[in-house]
Amino acid sequence: MANAESRNDINSPGRGGRRWAEIPSKPSQDYDKRSVLLGKNGWVLREKYNGKDSSSETRLTCSSGRKSNFPVGGFYFVFEYTVINENCPGAEWNIMCRGCCEYDQIRCKCPNQGDVIGYAVPCCRNEANECDPCIIHPECGGVINAKRGYIAIESYPTNAHCEWTLNVNPQFTIELRFSMLSLEFDYSCRYDYVEVRDGDNVDAQVIGRFCGNERPPPIRSTGNSLHVLFVSDGYKSFDGFHLSFAESSVVMCRSPAAPPHGMTTGDDFRFGAQVTFHCEAGFHLEGNRKATCQLDGTWSSETPRCVPDKKRCLDPGPLLNGYHLLVLGADDTPIIVQFFCNSSYKLNGEFELMCQPDGTWSGQIPECVKLPEKKHCKEPEAPVNGYYILSRGPGDAIIAAQFFCNNTFALSGNPQRTCRQDGTWSGKTPVCVKGCREPKVSDMVRQKVLPPHVTSRTTPVHKFYSFYSSSSSSTSIKLQNEVSPTKGPPVVEELPPGFHPLYTQLEYECASPFYHQTGSTRRKCLKTGRWSGRHATCLPVCGKFPNLNLQKLSDARWPWQAAIYRRSTKILKNESFKDDWQLVCTGALINQRSVLVAAHCVTELGKLNVIKTADIQVVVGKYHLSDTKETKEQQQLRISAVILHPNYDSLVLDADLAMVKLLDKARINEKVQPICLPEAQSMDSSQPQAFVTGWTILSEGVHVPENETSRVGAIELGDTVDCEQQYAQNGISVSITENMFCARESKHQFSNICPSDTGGIAIFPVSSTSTAGGQKDSGLVWQLLGLVSWGYEQACKPGLYTVYTRVASFKDWIEKNMK
């Protein structure tokens, strides 16, 4: 029996109303070792021997496989258990109540041997707050020699340390499986864990350490033994673990093939065994040196290769008056050697040598030769009208000089001189001469260079020299030849690229007839180093339409018209989406990067929100309405920005004006030209002739006629009062602001356009002498009068007024933003 040493009287009836149950007789037979599975919160029983109480002994006994009813709080808890043997409790007896007194331990001893077999932990407290009763946790571990078996630890105690050694027949291995695992979890399994080693002792190779509640996969030994260690700390305890083991036949791998020029060592080809590969002398191994037999009967790696050894280059040794550096490869063999010389020595030979496959270097070892003693250079002479900047080396010695010229002078010669070893300067001192830097002009300006020339000029002083010229003396003739105030320029030395000598002349003209020149047509390089005159520029000609026939307006191809497109998304029959472009307005090109358009064309309907630039496109050079005709002549231009006039009112459409800035520059040609802005004075009804042009705006999905082109019509400007009264008579109350004007179809001239339906731009011609640029060439110059803003919704009638945005009212804003 087990003795319990405690300050509690465990022989008395169970505290808190509980009583001990009695077990009849002690079983006489021995039993094989096996697990004892007892219910949690169970009880340790007190047994009588020969009708007598053993007051200091506790024992839990019962025949193998029998059921026993244990009282718990007035009820019986039924569970099965197995007694291992009649001696002290074995290693598998392991139960424990949870919850309150797990730190108070009672040591238990066997009565016969007197050995300490375990300890008791009082598990529950009664009404008097006393621990009640104890459960024995026996010592655990041992050696198991069997073909199969299992180990179970349930409700394990704290501070446990149990070791098992499992052995099967020598010709077999062991396969171990966990059926349950419930231990305290830790990423490193430092507190409660089960450790399995591949061998019969604690020093064998570790297969794995396990904790938590995730069961590991089946474990297989390489031999016929496994070592199992269970450890718990003094804190938390969980349900424990169940594991089973069984004898397993040995897995064999095929004998591995030895690599060419190599061999293998190791004659054990069972699971877990290793073989080692070796190479003959003069060869080295590429691949894994060892391979392990795996559970599926294959080796863990492929057979490696034996490759010939690469010959090693020897260290070239010290370099006299210098040193060398070795660059090592992956196997610490020299692959490159670099040579350096000490100061005042120069390397004679290759700076770098490569190691060749035959173990020799790629060239001869260089040598360091003594440099001649270098002499210092004195400071060079500065050029007239110039200066230099010195570069210095070690010891503040001068090594180079960089030469520069003062303003209005150009450097002729090499701008840099270096100090030689013998203390002399390379090259010659450059000369600073008078010259002019060539002015920059645009690609459309054609430049012609004329040779230097000074025209003789006559001044009143010439009479003085004429007096001497009348004399026949040689002195007077010599004086006249030497001091003539208008003699030609002296010959100068060669100038650097980009400079011209004094008195050189440049002539300019525009490269295209669609451009006109501003600035000077001829400029001369003056003695001050500056050019005479003004900078020459070629700008596109605006408003020119030389071949226009006013009698055939329907055939007119207006070069400043710009088609404004907006992206629209169509829903196809298969419910997919397709991006398309819809023509929405006609704008006016006013320079190569600016298009004027009505603000309502580039904003959301009735709002001030500008459409994204990616959803707007400008096309110039367009004549036909169809997008498939004349595609080569059209220019599709991307948008960089849309500038809305700050006073634009989206409700009454006042200041209905916006400028579209082009990311792509419009190419000026016969069919693409800008229109001129109007003069500063405002236009009125006295304007003799005006026209409106534009493309017909079709609804989305409507077929576009192949021959449909830009439309045009003559208009006459109307009085503001008459315009407002006409709208009032048609039930529309409007107010015409100073930023608007009204116009309707001319009764006596050609028209095939309805402005309120198509939109468009209003233009008018003026004589060339009255334009803002003072152009003197013959013909008419066209100016932008206005942009169609709004009108009637009903069918077009000749007598109805259309309201336009007056461009002249915004000329300052336009010129500011078109730069």
Tab-separated table of N, CA and C in Angstrom, residues 34-35 144 146-153 165-167 173-181 215-221 226 228 240-248:
chain	number	residue	atom	x	y	z
A	34	ARG	N	-0.184	-1.400	-19.022
A	34	ARG	CA	-1.073	-0.742	-19.977
A	34	ARG	C	-1.552	0.571	-19.365
A	35	SER	N	-2.182	1.378	-20.154
A	35	SER	CA	-2.597	2.696	-19.663
A	35	SER	C	-3.769	2.583	-18.719
A	144	ILE	N	10.255	-0.391	-22.748
A	144	ILE	CA	9.198	-1.242	-23.292
A	144	ILE	C	9.779	-2.047	-24.436
A	146	ALA	N	8.502	-4.569	-26.959
A	146	ALA	CA	7.286	-5.178	-27.498
A	146	ALA	C	7.162	-4.854	-28.965
A	147	LYS	N	6.378	-5.681	-29.657
A	147	LYS	CA	6.150	-5.425	-31.071
A	147	LYS	C	5.265	-4.211	-31.267
A	148	ARG	N	4.361	-3.974	-30.328
A	148	ARG	CA	3.474	-2.810	-30.414
A	148	ARG	C	3.054	-2.435	-29.019
A	149	GLY	N	2.537	-1.237	-28.848
A	149	GLY	CA	2.069	-0.781	-27.561
A	149	GLY	C	1.643	0.666	-27.624
A	150	TYR	N	1.322	1.219	-26.450
A	150	TYR	CA	0.925	2.623	-26.421
A	150	TYR	C	1.269	3.242	-25.084
A	151	ILE	N	1.356	4.555	-25.089
A	151	ILE	CA	1.627	5.341	-23.885
A	151	ILE	C	0.562	6.415	-23.794
A	152	ALA	N	-0.020	6.587	-22.597
A	152	ALA	CA	-1.057	7.596	-22.403
A	152	ALA	C	-0.765	8.371	-21.135
A	153	ILE	N	-0.730	9.647	-21.226
A	153	ILE	CA	-0.606	10.534	-20.061
A	153	ILE	C	-1.792	11.488	-20.122
A	165	THR	N	11.903	4.170	-23.268
A	165	THR	CA	12.706	3.617	-24.355
A	165	THR	C	11.915	2.490	-24.998
A	166	LEU	N	11.620	2.629	-26.294
A	166	LEU	CA	10.818	1.651	-27.021
A	166	LEU	C	11.749	0.823	-27.885
A	167	ASN	N	11.669	-0.518	-27.766
A	167	ASN	CA	12.525	-1.432	-28.525
A	167	ASN	C	11.669	-2.460	-29.241
A	173	THR	N	12.029	-1.552	-37.906
A	173	THR	CA	12.007	-0.178	-37.407
A	173	THR	C	10.710	0.067	-36.653
A	174	ILE	N	10.577	1.253	-36.068
A	174	ILE	CA	9.386	1.588	-35.269
A	174	ILE	C	8.632	2.698	-35.976
A	175	GLU	N	7.306	2.505	-36.068
A	175	GLU	CA	6.433	3.573	-36.552
A	175	GLU	C	5.577	4.040	-35.390
A	176	LEU	N	5.653	5.345	-35.069
A	176	LEU	CA	4.981	5.921	-33.904
A	176	LEU	C	3.958	6.939	-34.381
A	177	ARG	N	2.752	6.886	-33.798
A	177	ARG	CA	1.666	7.810	-34.159
A	177	ARG	C	1.042	8.388	-32.897
A	178	PHE	N	0.700	9.678	-32.957
A	178	PHE	CA	-0.032	10.344	-31.876
A	178	PHE	C	-1.515	10.311	-32.218
A	179	SER	N	-2.318	9.776	-31.308
A	179	SER	CA	-3.779	9.821	-31.498
A	179	SER	C	-4.397	11.001	-30.768
A	180	MET	N	-3.686	11.581	-29.793
A	180	MET	CA	-4.174	12.764	-29.083
A	180	MET	C	-2.965	13.521	-28.547
A	181	LEU	N	-3.025	14.861	-28.646
A	181	LEU	CA	-1.965	15.707	-28.108
A	181	LEU	C	-2.601	16.970	-27.572
A	215	ARG	N	-1.493	17.366	-33.824
A	215	ARG	CA	-0.783	16.094	-33.859
A	215	ARG	C	0.246	16.085	-34.987
A	216	PRO	N	1.453	15.603	-34.713
A	216	PRO	CA	2.457	15.520	-35.779
A	216	PRO	C	2.161	14.335	-36.691
A	217	PRO	N	2.756	14.312	-37.890
A	217	PRO	CA	2.575	13.159	-38.774
A	217	PRO	C	3.280	11.922	-38.199
A	218	PRO	N	3.007	10.744	-38.756
A	218	PRO	CA	3.656	9.527	-38.249
A	218	PRO	C	5.183	9.676	-38.253
A	219	ILE	N	5.790	9.092	-37.230
A	219	ILE	CA	7.235	9.175	-37.035
A	219	ILE	C	7.825	7.783	-37.257
A	220	ARG	N	8.936	7.723	-37.968
A	220	ARG	CA	9.570	6.430	-38.239
A	220	ARG	C	11.037	6.488	-37.830
A	221	SER	N	11.488	5.438	-37.156
A	221	SER	CA	12.877	5.376	-36.720
A	221	SER	C	13.740	4.812	-37.834
A	226	LEU	N	13.385	3.851	-30.193
A	226	LEU	CA	12.980	5.254	-30.082
A	226	LEU	C	13.033	5.644	-28.617
A	228	VAL	N	11.458	8.397	-25.896
A	228	VAL	CA	10.365	9.355	-25.725
A	228	VAL	C	10.549	10.031	-24.381
A	240	GLY	N	-3.031	16.097	-21.870
A	240	GLY	CA	-1.976	15.110	-22.004
A	240	GLY	C	-1.807	14.625	-23.423
A	241	PHE	N	-1.453	13.308	-23.569
A	241	PHE	CA	-1.255	12.778	-24.910
A	241	PHE	C	-1.453	11.278	-24.918
A	242	HIS	N	-1.806	10.748	-26.104
A	242	HIS	CA	-1.876	9.311	-26.376
A	242	HIS	C	-0.996	9.042	-27.578
A	243	LEU	N	-0.145	8.028	-27.502
A	243	LEU	CA	0.634	7.627	-28.658
A	243	LEU	C	0.702	6.110	-28.710
A	244	SER	N	0.806	5.611	-29.916
A	244	SER	CA	0.939	4.168	-30.119
A	244	SER	C	2.150	3.922	-31.007
A	245	PHE	N	2.746	2.718	-30.830
A	245	PHE	CA	3.889	2.367	-31.651
A	245	PHE	C	3.724	0.930	-32.121
A	246	ALA	N	4.379	0.641	-33.244
A	246	ALA	CA	4.281	-0.698	-33.806
A	246	ALA	C	5.529	-1.002	-34.601
A	247	GLU	N	5.805	-2.293	-34.681
A	247	GLU	CA	6.939	-2.784	-35.442
A	247	GLU	C	6.675	-2.564	-36.934
A	248	SER	N	7.700	-2.140	-37.694
A	248	SER	CA	7.517	-1.874	-39.117
A	248	SER	C	8.696	-2.464	-39.874
